Coordinates of C-alpha atoms in Angstrom, one line a residue:
Chain A
M1 CA -23.5 -16.8 44.9
I2 CA -26.4 -15.2 43.2
A3 CA -28.7 -12.9 45.1
V4 CA -31.5 -11.0 43.6
R5 CA -33.7 -8.4 45.4
G6 CA -36.6 -6.4 44.1
L7 CA -35.6 -7.0 40.5
A8 CA -37.7 -5.4 37.7
H9 CA -36.9 -4.6 34.1
R10 CA -39.0 -2.7 31.5
Y11 CA -38.5 -2.3 27.8
G12 CA -40.1 1.1 27.4
E13 CA -43.6 0.7 28.8
T14 CA -43.5 -3.1 28.6
Q15 CA -42.8 -5.0 31.9
A16 CA -40.3 -7.7 30.9
L17 CA -39.3 -9.1 34.2
R18 CA -40.3 -9.0 37.9
L19 CA -38.6 -11.1 40.6
A20 CA -38.9 -10.1 44.2
E21 CA -36.1 -12.3 45.6
W22 CA -34.0 -15.2 44.5
K23 CA -30.9 -16.8 46.1
V24 CA -28.6 -19.4 44.5
A25 CA -25.7 -21.0 46.4
Q26 CA -22.4 -21.8 44.8
G27 CA -22.4 -24.9 42.7
E28 CA -26.2 -25.3 42.6
R29 CA -28.0 -26.2 39.4
W30 CA -31.2 -24.3 38.6
L31 CA -33.8 -24.3 36.0
V32 CA -35.6 -21.1 35.2
L33 CA -39.0 -22.0 33.8
G34 CA -41.8 -20.2 32.2
P35 CA -43.5 -19.6 28.9
S36 CA -42.0 -17.5 26.1
G37 CA -41.9 -13.8 26.9
C38 CA -41.9 -14.3 30.7
G39 CA -38.5 -12.8 31.1
K40 CA -36.2 -15.8 31.3
T41 CA -33.7 -14.5 28.7
T42 CA -33.9 -11.0 30.3
L43 CA -33.0 -12.6 33.7
L44 CA -30.0 -14.4 32.2
H45 CA -28.8 -11.1 30.5
V46 CA -29.2 -9.3 33.8
L47 CA -27.1 -12.0 35.6
A48 CA -24.5 -11.7 32.9
G49 CA -24.3 -7.9 33.2
L50 CA -25.5 -7.4 29.6
I51 CA -28.6 -5.5 30.8
R52 CA -28.7 -3.0 33.7
P53 CA -32.1 -3.6 35.3
T54 CA -34.6 -0.8 35.8
E55 CA -35.0 -1.6 39.5
G56 CA -33.4 -3.9 42.1
E57 CA -30.1 -5.2 43.2
V58 CA -28.3 -8.2 41.7
E59 CA -25.2 -9.7 43.2
V60 CA -23.3 -12.4 41.4
S61 CA -20.2 -14.1 42.8
G62 CA -19.7 -11.4 45.4
E63 CA -20.0 -8.4 43.0
T64 CA -23.0 -6.0 43.1
L65 CA -23.4 -5.6 39.3
R66 CA -24.7 -2.0 39.7
N67 CA -21.3 -1.0 40.9
L68 CA -19.6 -2.3 37.8
E69 CA -19.5 -0.3 34.5
G70 CA -17.8 -0.3 31.2
A71 CA -14.5 -2.2 30.8
R72 CA -14.7 -3.4 34.5
L73 CA -18.0 -5.0 33.9
D74 CA -16.7 -6.6 30.7
R75 CA -13.6 -8.0 32.5
W76 CA -15.9 -9.3 35.3
R77 CA -18.1 -11.0 32.8
A78 CA -15.2 -12.6 31.0
S79 CA -13.7 -14.0 34.2
T80 CA -17.0 -15.0 36.0
V81 CA -19.7 -15.9 33.5
G82 CA -20.0 -18.4 30.7
I83 CA -23.0 -18.2 28.4
V84 CA -24.5 -20.8 26.1
L85 CA -26.9 -19.2 23.7
Q86 CA -30.0 -20.7 22.1
A87 CA -28.7 -20.1 18.6
L88 CA -25.1 -21.0 19.6
H89 CA -23.5 -18.3 17.4
L90 CA -20.1 -19.9 16.9
V91 CA -17.8 -17.8 14.8
K92 CA -18.3 -19.5 11.5
H93 CA -15.0 -18.7 9.7
L94 CA -12.9 -19.9 12.7
S95 CA -12.1 -23.5 13.5
V96 CA -13.4 -25.1 16.7
R97 CA -10.1 -24.6 18.5
D98 CA -9.9 -21.0 17.3
N99 CA -13.4 -20.3 18.6
L100 CA -12.1 -21.4 22.0
R101 CA -8.9 -19.4 21.5
L102 CA -11.0 -16.3 20.7
A103 CA -12.8 -16.8 24.1
Q104 CA -9.4 -16.9 25.8
Y105 CA -8.2 -13.9 23.9
L106 CA -11.3 -11.8 24.6
A107 CA -11.1 -12.7 28.3
Q108 CA -7.5 -11.6 28.3
V109 CA -6.3 -14.9 29.7
P110 CA -3.1 -16.5 28.4
Q111 CA -3.6 -18.8 25.4
D112 CA -3.7 -22.3 26.9
D113 CA -3.9 -25.0 24.2
A114 CA -3.7 -27.8 26.8
R115 CA -6.9 -26.4 28.5
I116 CA -8.6 -26.2 25.1
S117 CA -7.8 -29.8 24.4
D118 CA -8.9 -30.9 27.8
T119 CA -12.2 -29.0 27.5
L120 CA -12.9 -30.3 24.0
G121 CA -12.0 -33.8 25.2
A122 CA -14.4 -33.6 28.1
L123 CA -17.2 -32.8 25.7
G124 CA -16.2 -35.5 23.2
V125 CA -15.3 -33.2 20.4
A126 CA -11.5 -33.3 20.7
A127 CA -11.2 -34.7 17.2
K128 CA -13.1 -31.8 15.7
G129 CA -10.7 -29.1 16.7
A130 CA -9.6 -28.2 13.2
R131 CA -13.1 -28.3 11.7
R132 CA -15.2 -25.2 11.1
P133 CA -18.6 -25.1 12.8
S134 CA -20.4 -25.6 9.5
E135 CA -18.7 -29.0 9.2
L136 CA -20.1 -30.2 12.4
S137 CA -23.5 -31.8 13.3
Q138 CA -26.0 -29.8 15.4
G139 CA -25.1 -31.9 18.4
E140 CA -21.4 -31.3 17.9
Q141 CA -21.9 -27.6 17.5
Q142 CA -23.9 -27.6 20.8
R143 CA -20.9 -29.3 22.5
V144 CA -18.5 -26.7 21.1
A145 CA -20.7 -23.9 22.3
I146 CA -20.6 -25.4 25.8
A147 CA -16.8 -25.8 25.5
R148 CA -16.5 -22.2 24.6
A149 CA -18.6 -21.2 27.6
V150 CA -16.5 -23.2 30.1
V151 CA -13.0 -22.9 28.6
N152 CA -12.2 -19.9 30.9
R153 CA -13.5 -21.8 34.0
P154 CA -16.4 -19.4 34.8
K155 CA -18.0 -19.4 38.3
V156 CA -21.5 -19.1 36.7
L157 CA -22.7 -21.0 33.7
L158 CA -25.8 -19.6 32.0
A159 CA -27.7 -21.5 29.3
D160 CA -30.6 -19.9 27.3
E161 CA -33.0 -22.5 25.9
P162 CA -30.3 -25.0 25.2
T163 CA -32.7 -27.8 24.2
A164 CA -34.8 -25.8 21.7
N165 CA -35.2 -27.7 18.4
L166 CA -33.6 -30.9 19.8
D167 CA -35.2 -34.3 20.0
D168 CA -35.8 -35.8 23.4
A169 CA -32.5 -37.8 23.5
A170 CA -30.4 -34.8 22.4
A171 CA -32.2 -32.5 24.8
A172 CA -31.5 -34.8 27.7
R173 CA -27.9 -35.2 26.6
V174 CA -27.3 -31.4 26.4
V175 CA -28.7 -30.8 29.9
D176 CA -26.5 -33.6 31.2
L177 CA -23.5 -32.2 29.5
L178 CA -24.1 -28.7 31.0
S179 CA -24.6 -30.3 34.4
E180 CA -21.4 -32.3 34.1
Q181 CA -19.4 -29.4 33.0
A182 CA -20.7 -27.1 35.8
A183 CA -19.9 -29.9 38.3
R184 CA -16.5 -30.4 36.8
H185 CA -15.5 -26.8 37.3
G186 CA -17.5 -26.1 40.4
A187 CA -19.7 -23.6 38.6
T188 CA -23.2 -22.6 39.4
L189 CA -25.6 -23.5 36.6
V190 CA -28.7 -21.6 35.6
V191 CA -30.6 -23.0 32.6
A192 CA -33.5 -20.9 31.2
T193 CA -36.1 -23.1 29.3
H194 CA -39.7 -23.5 28.5
D195 CA -39.0 -27.1 27.6
A196 CA -41.2 -29.3 29.8
R197 CA -39.1 -32.3 28.9
V198 CA -36.2 -31.1 31.1
K199 CA -38.3 -30.0 34.1
G200 CA -37.3 -33.1 36.1
K201 CA -33.6 -32.7 35.5
F202 CA -32.8 -30.3 38.4
R203 CA -34.1 -30.1 41.9
E204 CA -33.9 -26.3 42.0
R205 CA -36.5 -24.5 39.9
L206 CA -37.6 -20.9 39.5
E207 CA -40.9 -20.3 37.9
L208 CA -41.3 -16.9 36.2
Chain B
M1 CA -11.8 -8.0 -2.8
L2 CA -13.0 -5.2 -4.9
S3 CA -11.8 -2.7 -2.2
L4 CA -8.4 -4.3 -2.4
V5 CA -8.2 -4.2 -6.2
L6 CA -9.3 -0.5 -6.3
L7 CA -6.9 0.6 -3.6
A8 CA -4.1 -1.4 -5.2
L9 CA -4.7 0.2 -8.6
G10 CA -4.9 3.7 -7.1
V11 CA -1.7 3.2 -5.1
A12 CA 0.0 1.5 -8.1
T13 CA -0.8 4.5 -10.4
I14 CA 0.5 7.0 -8.0
T15 CA 3.6 5.0 -7.2
L16 CA 4.3 4.6 -10.9
L17 CA 3.9 8.4 -11.4
V18 CA 6.1 9.2 -8.4
L19 CA 8.8 6.8 -9.6
V20 CA 8.8 7.8 -13.2
V21 CA 8.4 11.6 -12.8
S22 CA 11.0 11.8 -9.9
Q23 CA 13.6 9.7 -11.8
L24 CA 13.1 11.6 -15.0
E25 CA 13.4 15.0 -13.2
E26 CA 16.4 13.8 -11.3
R27 CA 18.1 12.5 -14.4
M28 CA 17.3 15.6 -16.5
H29 CA 18.6 17.8 -13.8
R30 CA 21.7 15.7 -13.5
D31 CA 22.2 15.8 -17.3
A32 CA 21.8 19.6 -17.3
R33 CA 23.9 20.3 -14.3
S34 CA 26.3 23.3 -14.5
I35 CA 25.0 24.0 -18.1
D36 CA 23.6 27.5 -17.9
L37 CA 22.9 28.1 -21.6
V38 CA 22.7 26.1 -24.8
V39 CA 23.5 28.0 -28.1
G40 CA 22.4 26.6 -31.4
A41 CA 20.6 27.4 -34.7
K42 CA 17.4 29.3 -34.7
G43 CA 14.3 27.2 -34.0
S44 CA 12.4 25.9 -31.1
P45 CA 14.3 26.5 -27.8
M46 CA 12.9 23.4 -26.3
Q47 CA 14.1 21.3 -29.3
L48 CA 17.5 22.9 -28.9
I49 CA 17.6 21.8 -25.2
L50 CA 16.2 18.3 -25.9
S51 CA 18.8 17.7 -28.7
G52 CA 21.8 19.6 -27.2
I53 CA 21.7 18.3 -23.6
Y54 CA 19.4 15.2 -23.5
H55 CA 20.1 14.0 -27.1
L56 CA 16.4 13.1 -27.5
D57 CA 15.2 15.3 -30.4
A58 CA 16.7 16.3 -33.8
P59 CA 19.0 19.3 -33.7
T60 CA 17.7 22.6 -34.9
G61 CA 20.6 22.9 -37.4
N62 CA 24.2 23.9 -37.3
I63 CA 26.0 27.1 -36.4
P64 CA 29.3 28.5 -37.8
L65 CA 32.5 27.6 -36.0
S66 CA 33.6 31.2 -36.2
S67 CA 30.6 32.4 -34.2
V68 CA 31.2 29.7 -31.6
Q69 CA 34.9 30.6 -31.3
L70 CA 33.9 34.2 -30.8
L71 CA 31.4 33.4 -28.2
A72 CA 33.8 31.1 -26.3
K73 CA 36.0 34.1 -25.8
N74 CA 33.3 36.3 -24.4
R75 CA 34.2 37.4 -20.9
M76 CA 30.7 36.4 -19.6
V77 CA 31.5 32.8 -20.5
K78 CA 33.4 30.6 -18.1
R79 CA 33.3 27.4 -20.1
A80 CA 32.1 26.6 -23.6
I81 CA 31.8 23.0 -24.9
P82 CA 31.0 22.7 -28.6
L83 CA 29.2 19.6 -29.8
A84 CA 28.9 18.4 -33.4
L85 CA 25.9 16.1 -33.9
G86 CA 24.2 14.6 -36.9
D87 CA 25.3 11.0 -37.1
S88 CA 24.4 7.8 -35.2
W89 CA 25.3 4.2 -34.9
K90 CA 22.6 1.6 -34.2
S91 CA 20.4 4.5 -33.1
Y92 CA 23.1 5.7 -30.5
R93 CA 24.1 9.2 -31.2
I94 CA 27.6 10.0 -32.3
V95 CA 28.7 13.2 -30.6
G96 CA 31.7 15.1 -31.7
A97 CA 33.0 16.8 -28.5
P98 CA 36.2 17.9 -26.8
K99 CA 37.5 16.0 -23.8
E100 CA 35.9 18.6 -21.5
Y101 CA 32.5 17.0 -22.3
P102 CA 33.0 13.7 -20.6
Q103 CA 35.0 15.5 -17.9
H104 CA 32.0 17.7 -17.3
Y105 CA 30.0 14.6 -16.2
G106 CA 32.8 13.2 -14.2
A107 CA 33.2 10.3 -16.6
E108 CA 35.9 7.8 -16.0
V109 CA 37.3 5.4 -18.6
Q110 CA 36.5 1.8 -17.7
S111 CA 38.7 0.3 -20.4
G112 CA 41.0 1.8 -23.1
R113 CA 41.4 5.6 -23.2
L114 CA 39.7 8.7 -24.4
H115 CA 39.9 9.6 -28.1
D116 CA 43.0 11.5 -29.2
K117 CA 42.9 11.4 -33.0
P118 CA 40.1 11.8 -35.6
M119 CA 38.0 8.6 -36.2
E120 CA 38.6 7.3 -32.7
A121 CA 35.5 6.7 -30.7
V122 CA 34.7 6.2 -27.0
L123 CA 31.5 4.3 -26.1
G124 CA 29.2 5.1 -23.3
S125 CA 28.6 2.2 -20.9
E126 CA 25.1 1.4 -22.2
V127 CA 26.2 1.5 -25.8
A128 CA 29.1 -0.9 -25.1
A129 CA 26.9 -3.2 -23.1
R130 CA 24.1 -3.4 -25.7
T131 CA 26.2 -3.5 -28.8
G132 CA 28.8 -5.8 -27.4
V133 CA 31.6 -3.9 -29.2
A134 CA 34.9 -3.8 -27.3
V135 CA 38.0 -1.7 -27.5
G136 CA 39.6 -2.2 -30.9
G137 CA 36.3 -2.8 -32.6
T138 CA 35.3 -0.7 -35.6
F139 CA 32.0 0.6 -36.8
A140 CA 30.6 3.0 -39.4
G141 CA 28.2 5.8 -38.5
A142 CA 25.1 6.5 -40.4
H143 CA 23.7 9.9 -41.3
G144 CA 20.9 11.1 -39.1
V145 CA 20.1 10.6 -35.5
G146 CA 17.7 7.7 -35.9
G147 CA 20.3 5.3 -37.4
E148 CA 18.3 4.8 -40.6
G149 CA 20.4 7.2 -42.8
Q150 CA 23.1 6.5 -45.3
E151 CA 26.1 4.7 -43.8
H152 CA 29.5 6.4 -43.9
A153 CA 31.2 3.1 -44.7
E154 CA 34.2 5.0 -46.2
A155 CA 35.0 6.5 -42.8
P156 CA 34.9 3.8 -40.0
Y157 CA 35.5 4.6 -36.4
T158 CA 37.8 2.6 -34.2
V159 CA 36.7 2.1 -30.6
V160 CA 39.6 3.2 -28.3
G161 CA 37.8 3.4 -25.0
I162 CA 34.7 2.5 -23.0
L163 CA 33.4 4.8 -20.3
A164 CA 32.3 3.6 -16.8
K165 CA 28.6 4.1 -16.0
T166 CA 27.9 7.7 -15.2
N167 CA 24.1 7.5 -14.8
S168 CA 24.0 10.5 -17.2
V169 CA 23.3 11.0 -20.9
L170 CA 26.9 9.9 -21.6
D171 CA 25.9 6.3 -21.1
R172 CA 23.8 6.4 -24.3
L173 CA 26.3 8.3 -26.5
V174 CA 29.2 7.5 -28.8
L175 CA 31.9 10.2 -28.2
T176 CA 34.5 11.2 -30.8
S177 CA 36.3 14.4 -31.6
I178 CA 34.6 17.2 -33.5
E179 CA 37.2 16.8 -36.2
S180 CA 36.0 13.2 -36.8
V181 CA 32.5 14.5 -37.5
W182 CA 33.9 17.1 -39.9
Q183 CA 36.1 14.5 -41.6
V184 CA 33.3 12.0 -42.1
H185 CA 31.1 14.6 -43.8
E186 CA 33.9 16.2 -45.8
E187 CA 35.1 12.8 -47.2
H188 CA 31.5 12.1 -48.0
Q189 CA 31.6 15.0 -50.4
G190 CA 34.1 13.2 -52.7
P191 CA 37.6 14.1 -53.9
Q192 CA 38.8 17.5 -53.0
D193 CA 41.7 19.7 -54.1
E194 CA 43.5 22.2 -51.8
A195 CA 41.1 25.0 -52.6
D196 CA 38.1 22.9 -51.9
R197 CA 39.6 21.7 -48.7
K198 CA 40.3 25.3 -47.6
A199 CA 36.7 26.3 -48.5
L200 CA 35.3 23.4 -46.5
E201 CA 37.5 24.2 -43.5
E202 CA 36.2 27.8 -43.5
A203 CA 32.7 26.6 -43.7
R204 CA 33.0 24.2 -40.7
E205 CA 30.1 24.2 -38.3
V206 CA 29.2 22.7 -34.9
T207 CA 25.6 21.9 -33.7
V208 CA 25.4 23.4 -30.2
L209 CA 27.6 25.1 -27.7
L210 CA 27.1 24.3 -24.0
I211 CA 27.9 27.3 -21.9
Q212 CA 28.6 27.9 -18.2
Y213 CA 28.3 31.5 -17.1
A214 CA 31.3 33.3 -15.6
S215 CA 29.0 35.4 -13.4
P216 CA 25.3 35.8 -12.5
L217 CA 25.2 38.9 -14.5
A218 CA 25.7 36.8 -17.6
A219 CA 22.3 35.2 -17.1
A220 CA 20.7 38.6 -17.7
M221 CA 22.8 39.8 -20.6
L222 CA 24.2 36.8 -22.6
P223 CA 21.0 35.2 -23.8
R224 CA 19.7 38.5 -25.0
Q225 CA 23.0 39.4 -26.7
I226 CA 23.0 36.0 -28.5
N227 CA 19.4 36.0 -29.5
S228 CA 19.8 39.4 -31.1
Q229 CA 22.2 37.7 -33.7
S230 CA 20.2 36.5 -36.6
E231 CA 21.9 33.1 -36.9
L232 CA 22.1 32.0 -33.3
Q233 CA 19.6 31.1 -30.6
A234 CA 20.3 30.7 -26.9
A235 CA 18.0 28.6 -24.6
S236 CA 18.1 28.2 -20.9
P237 CA 18.0 24.5 -19.8
A238 CA 16.5 25.4 -16.4
Y239 CA 13.7 27.4 -18.0
E240 CA 13.0 25.0 -20.9
T241 CA 13.1 21.9 -18.6
A242 CA 10.7 23.6 -16.2
R243 CA 8.4 24.4 -19.2
L244 CA 8.6 20.8 -20.4
F245 CA 7.6 19.6 -16.9
R246 CA 4.8 22.1 -16.8
I247 CA 3.4 20.8 -20.1
V248 CA 3.9 17.1 -19.2
G249 CA 2.7 18.0 -15.7
V250 CA -0.9 18.5 -16.9
G251 CA -1.1 14.9 -17.9
V252 CA 0.7 13.8 -14.7
E253 CA -1.7 15.8 -12.6
A254 CA -4.7 14.3 -14.5
L255 CA -3.3 10.8 -13.8
R256 CA -2.7 11.7 -10.2
A257 CA -6.3 12.9 -9.8
F258 CA -7.5 9.7 -11.4
A259 CA -5.5 7.7 -9.0
L260 CA -6.8 9.7 -6.0
I261 CA -10.4 9.0 -7.3
L262 CA -9.5 5.3 -7.5
M263 CA -8.3 5.5 -3.9
L264 CA -11.4 7.3 -2.7
A265 CA -13.6 4.8 -4.5
A266 CA -11.6 2.1 -2.7
G267 CA -12.3 3.8 0.6
L268 CA -16.0 3.8 -0.2
S269 CA -15.8 0.2 -1.2
V270 CA -14.0 -0.7 2.1
F271 CA -16.8 1.3 3.9
I272 CA -19.6 -0.6 2.1
A273 CA -17.8 -4.0 2.6
L274 CA -17.4 -3.4 6.4
Y275 CA -20.8 -1.9 6.9
T276 CA -22.5 -4.8 5.0
A277 CA -20.4 -7.3 6.9
L278 CA -21.4 -5.6 10.1
E279 CA -25.0 -6.5 9.5
E280 CA -24.1 -10.1 8.8
R281 CA -21.7 -10.2 11.8
R282 CA -23.9 -8.5 14.4
Y283 CA -24.5 -11.8 16.3
E284 CA -20.8 -12.6 16.1
L285 CA -20.0 -9.2 17.6
A286 CA -22.7 -9.6 20.3
V287 CA -21.3 -13.0 21.2
M288 CA -17.8 -11.4 21.5
R289 CA -19.3 -9.0 24.0
T290 CA -20.7 -11.9 26.0
L291 CA -17.2 -13.4 26.0
G292 CA -15.8 -10.3 27.6
A293 CA -14.9 -8.0 24.7
S294 CA -15.3 -4.4 25.6
R295 CA -17.0 -1.9 23.4
G296 CA -13.6 -0.3 22.8
K297 CA -12.2 -3.7 21.7
L298 CA -15.0 -4.2 19.1
F299 CA -14.4 -0.6 17.9
G300 CA -10.7 -1.3 17.6
L301 CA -11.2 -4.6 15.8
L302 CA -13.4 -3.0 13.1
V303 CA -10.9 -0.1 12.7
M304 CA -8.1 -2.7 12.5
E305 CA -9.9 -4.6 9.8
G306 CA -10.2 -1.4 7.7
V307 CA -6.5 -0.5 8.3
V308 CA -5.4 -4.1 7.5
L309 CA -7.5 -4.1 4.3
A310 CA -6.0 -0.7 3.3
L311 CA -2.5 -1.9 4.2
L312 CA -2.9 -5.1 2.1
G313 CA -4.2 -2.9 -0.8
A314 CA -1.5 -0.4 -0.4
L315 CA 1.4 -2.9 -0.2
T316 CA -0.1 -4.7 -3.3
G317 CA -0.3 -1.4 -5.1
L318 CA 3.3 -0.4 -4.2
A319 CA 4.5 -3.8 -5.4
L320 CA 2.5 -3.4 -8.6
G321 CA 3.7 0.2 -9.1
H322 CA 7.3 -0.9 -8.8
A323 CA 6.7 -3.8 -11.2
L324 CA 5.1 -1.5 -13.7
A325 CA 8.0 0.9 -13.4
S326 CA 10.4 -2.0 -14.1
I327 CA 8.5 -3.0 -17.2
L328 CA 8.3 0.5 -18.4
G329 CA 12.0 0.9 -17.6
A330 CA 12.9 -2.2 -19.7
W331 CA 10.8 -0.9 -22.6
L332 CA 12.4 2.6 -22.4
E333 CA 15.8 1.1 -22.3
S334 CA 15.1 -1.0 -25.4
Q335 CA 14.0 2.2 -27.1
Q336 CA 17.2 3.9 -26.0
Q337 CA 15.2 6.4 -24.0
Y338 CA 15.7 7.7 -20.5
P339 CA 16.0 4.7 -18.2
V340 CA 13.6 4.2 -15.3
T341 CA 14.0 1.6 -12.6
G342 CA 11.4 -0.1 -10.4
L343 CA 14.0 -1.0 -7.8
A344 CA 14.3 2.6 -6.5
W345 CA 12.4 3.7 -3.4
R346 CA 11.1 7.3 -3.1
P347 CA 10.3 9.0 0.2
E348 CA 7.0 10.2 -1.3
E349 CA 5.9 6.5 -1.3
F350 CA 5.6 6.7 2.5
W351 CA 3.0 9.5 1.9
V352 CA 1.1 7.2 -0.5
L353 CA 1.1 4.5 2.1
G354 CA 0.0 6.9 4.7
V355 CA -2.9 8.2 2.6
A356 CA -4.0 4.7 1.8
L357 CA -4.0 3.8 5.5
A358 CA -5.9 7.0 6.3
V359 CA -8.5 6.0 3.6
G360 CA -8.9 2.6 5.3
L361 CA -9.1 4.2 8.7
V362 CA -11.8 6.7 7.8
A363 CA -13.8 4.1 5.9
A364 CA -13.8 1.8 9.0
L365 CA -14.8 4.6 11.4
L366 CA -18.6 4.5 10.9
P367 CA -18.9 0.7 11.0
A368 CA -16.7 0.7 14.1
V369 CA -18.9 3.3 15.8
R370 CA -21.9 1.1 15.0
A371 CA -20.2 -1.9 16.4
Y372 CA -19.3 0.1 19.5
R373 CA -23.0 0.9 20.0
T374 CA -24.3 -2.7 19.5
D375 CA -27.0 -3.5 22.0
V376 CA -25.9 -7.0 22.9
S377 CA -29.0 -8.1 24.8
R378 CA -31.4 -7.0 22.0
T379 CA -29.3 -8.5 19.3
L380 CA -29.0 -11.8 21.1
A381 CA -32.7 -11.8 21.8
Q382 CA -33.4 -11.4 18.0
G383 CA -31.1 -14.3 17.2

């Protein structure tokens, strides 16, 4: 599902990431652990095709990312990868439902309100569909961000520091939600975190 | 919002100018159609045209009937229509004219008939509508063209007909025979014996003579021939109207330049708004990339925003321009001036719309290029 060989990435002279080999099977749940600046976010961006690595080969869901460029890479990302960002970045002037509609529009999939309702319902925020992100609690926003990441049924779900700034209970709940959603859609889950509280959540761990 | 207001004001100003100038030009050309020369008393040639054709200014004076009769027989003249001016009713001018005058404008009688005898009057459509006087009604003219002069109560007119709307100067006129005008003024001079009457008849005058040339050669010869006579003046409507529009045109061009500056300022404002918003929305744009939006799509979205802003401003401006033209038209109509309507659409307005959209497009280009070049990974890492 994910295969990484001889991966390295530099920002100018700065070595940001080095990973000799890593293999992830379909449906597995992984934690990518390490202190700030060790390259966790860079690895997720490489897996999402947002960064072309300086060295190495990366294969995700049967595609060698080096072979994809421009609009083809964007289409692949839209259909294959769902990303939950640390700062969430929901579009603030759109309602919750419209944030999910936007994800469908940008992925060029037909608008499917039933799927949006189903996704919001599974995350316990179906009643918040008409609200704007600013009208939601932090926890609710987190659920909407997860809903947006999974609404197009991605094969790979990536989450970057999803538990930062959350209390213990909320942190555990978010990781559980991600795990549930990945399982529900048969997606592979990769969570990058430096949060020691969630270390025991998944069996598979990559230390950077 | 500021961008919208500026663009709307610029578009509204240009639209208003387009509507007013084009309608005035069209109307003035229609009123002067097939009239090659206007002959009247010495004075300002433009005043002669404005009073003789458009009935907007005071006449330059009167000219002897004998000179007019002589001129009408000139072989270079195909048609000559004398007009006797000087009186008005409720600020509508009373024009003493033969039947060829309404026929010249293709006028049709809506009710009643054309005047046959002295002291019979035919009302233009606007005069009838605004005064409410019907066929069979009577009125007394007043001396002068402004309607404030002494009333000729001793010589009332009887309305015998009302003209259908012609969209020409006729709509604002009261037509009667030239003899009526003479009769009103001769009776005004008190009791007369036979000798007085004969003297008055010999001294009869008209105000202007509208001439249509018999041949193109007449254009070169007739005005010079007439202007060489000490008591007559000939003025070309085409030349004087063009001169009028050149004079007025300076102001129109200044307003047009001002409106263009407003539109350019609006373009700059759209640019600043989009560019500033881009800084605020860089995370949003980066997230859209993670959701699968291509660089081209972000570029297109930003350009579309600029164009939609410009379209909204332009449509608001067009609506405002037409509304202002309607208000101006209503005011001009109440002043018995040339009517202007806001309900007309001019092809030039497509150009105005096009220019406004181009302004929005150009203003959005740089922000769109910046959105295109967004480094998603770096932006997200900063957020």
